[in-house]
């Protein structure tokens, strides 16, 4: 196995980790108004991901950095070609990130409502756009001989990509619903489990359709295995969720997401960004890669430190393993809103 | 057009990002120190300090993190040819930063925020230290990447593939420029955090409130700023010499020095023509520039004209001179703002000597509060100087900035991102400023608030969003 293949695999692993982890907190963010009818319930939902969402997001930063280092041509073509969707994702992640931190800082319904909107949109938009982006990567985009993207934003909004977007959107929403059912008690748990039923069907339809399309469009017989695994996992999720086996259901939605990325990267390999203009203009693991020296250094760093990172992140999940309910949420600690203060003496 | 827009966008998002980062780095270490003091002495004052400054740290941290995401992706978005050319070298420290530093800071900060009642005291203390170490490590790796652009080492240019290739990763990590930049930046981070703590402490002390928390805070801030300022001067001196050796044009531009001279005087202020080439009036300190540049009072400092001619010989015809007024003024302002911060700490330490319990004079409180802008202004002008002084090079002597922009990205797109990010960052600055002021004014938690005790008993969380 060449170093370039190892790095293709490692980058697939990083994106998989990102989708499995940030996937559920995107889901929780999207479902915030649906599971949280009261302020306390919304806080219960947000606090299930409070300690971990930032660490989850770092998987994206490492995936991006690793792509830059291991396949600079891929990084350059991808992020300059997918400019507008990427900008939208960045804006969404920025707004969403500060929203988690800032929403409880001022004790005012209006303040919180605005940040809640930011959380919902900031979670749903990346969940949709990552699917659109990856579908386009697998399908290929118009690249010229210099590997430069020659299409427009409309090129990226084709039916296959839009289906991909709906697939990740519903998958992450389902993943988040199952996570919420696993991590909460009381009303939030009941509502999340109820939502998971409908979302499970949506994920099976859109995700199944997207995977079958991917499978048929590429001549990779073995990817039938992950497609079947994904289908089985999603059906299993719906069944186990209905029976209240939330831990298993969460494991299965995670499995489904892994199966989806395996299918996508499997359909892609050994290319990394095919060109629809001329196959010769496309990027693959060889012509997009860094030198063997850089890849060797990076391999050592990854081999030594990835297990350490996985270990302490897993420990975080263990520390915060308890379910949260309304009784766990302390009184709001935010400062009163300025506009609410009418009793202040005039100086 | 695209080049200008892409450069403006880079400047805006990077300078904005760097408003939050130094405060995060310095303050996270100070908060870790406060919590250590509480852990060792069990003195509740230190716990209240930890909680108060910790809350401000978190408000600031949020913006530092989210604006950092843009930093990583804008290379691919606006500078795709740069990314293609340098990815083999530049990408490695960036990837290592993510794996070694970002995971550490984000994961352990999450554990610290929510772990007050969940983790044993000792382990909880370790979390804030690990998060702090993460921020410092992150600074090292990103500065190693940036320093390679300032002074490319450990790499060769492969003309066949049209790119720079890494041949010695150790050389990139131990680059003298990286070591110099790291020490200078880290000490500046402590000046920033110290001035921040000083300003807010002074505000409360001027009102005579929460003195049991803000007296020790101010003392800590003053000592931090003094030591760190000395560090900034020493490391700045080290950097000036490295710069003269590695980027003589940047040193000449910093001084608007057109003709080579020995010994060279340092101009405190110069009034001249707009491009800096004609001098109308100036206030000069003899031989100081020679000392700054070479470490000797008689040292020879090369001028812009000679360096321009030498560059044309080496790289072909072209303009190899950065924007002189911008480099001249940012260099001076950086030093000036930094020195003022240091002087303020000397004044403060003098006024509070022998633990004088007398009230501090009003002018000092005002100066300390106003001094809050100093470190931020120094950090920003310092970065603008460093990056503009390197122009027209993106990678010094290897790749021109103009050759790094994305050829496939149209002007409307670059303009869109410039406008969107500037507006978003402006709005967030207002929110952040509002929250910071509110929380700084609100003061520390009251004395006698429950001290955390870790246990697994089901009861409300100590801290929650």
mmCIF file of C-alpha atoms in Angstrom, chain A residues 34-38 40-42 44-45 48 177 180-194 246 323-328:
data_model
loop_
_atom_site.group_PDB
_atom_site.id
_atom_site.type_symbol
_atom_site.label_atom_id
_atom_site.label_comp_id
_atom_site.label_asym_id
_atom_site.label_seq_id
_atom_site.Cartn_x
_atom_site.Cartn_y
_atom_site.Cartn_z
ATOM 1 C CA UNK A 34 -38.886 20.708 17.990
ATOM 2 C CA UNK A 35 -37.692 19.063 21.194
ATOM 3 C CA UNK A 36 -37.556 22.118 23.406
ATOM 4 C CA UNK A 37 -40.958 23.675 23.934
ATOM 5 C CA UNK A 38 -39.827 25.365 27.133
ATOM 6 C CA UNK A 40 -35.535 24.543 30.317
ATOM 7 C CA UNK A 41 -36.066 21.832 27.710
ATOM 8 C CA UNK A 42 -34.029 23.767 25.172
ATOM 9 C CA UNK A 44 -31.415 20.379 28.396
ATOM 10 C CA UNK A 45 -30.963 19.724 24.685
ATOM 11 C CA UNK A 48 -26.212 17.341 25.998
ATOM 12 C CA UNK A 177 -32.689 12.869 17.574
ATOM 13 C CA UNK A 180 -31.038 13.330 22.385
ATOM 14 C CA UNK A 181 -33.237 10.350 23.221
ATOM 15 C CA UNK A 182 -30.155 8.607 24.598
ATOM 16 C CA UNK A 183 -28.872 11.541 26.624
ATOM 17 C CA UNK A 184 -32.019 13.014 28.183
ATOM 18 C CA UNK A 185 -34.944 12.178 30.408
ATOM 19 C CA UNK A 186 -38.495 13.457 30.481
ATOM 20 C CA UNK A 187 -40.200 15.449 27.764
ATOM 21 C CA UNK A 188 -37.121 15.978 25.636
ATOM 22 C CA UNK A 189 -36.487 12.256 25.490
ATOM 23 C CA UNK A 190 -40.075 11.470 24.531
ATOM 24 C CA UNK A 191 -40.163 14.118 21.808
ATOM 25 C CA UNK A 192 -36.765 13.157 20.426
ATOM 26 C CA UNK A 193 -37.782 9.508 20.184
ATOM 27 C CA UNK A 194 -40.987 10.554 18.430
ATOM 28 C CA UNK A 246 -31.457 4.248 22.519
ATOM 29 C CA UNK A 323 -28.617 11.585 31.054
ATOM 30 C CA UNK A 324 -29.741 15.170 31.543
ATOM 31 C CA UNK A 325 -33.204 16.231 32.620
ATOM 32 C CA UNK A 326 -34.902 19.423 33.670
ATOM 33 C CA UNK A 327 -33.741 18.818 37.267
ATOM 34 C CA UNK A 328 -30.088 18.932 36.199
#
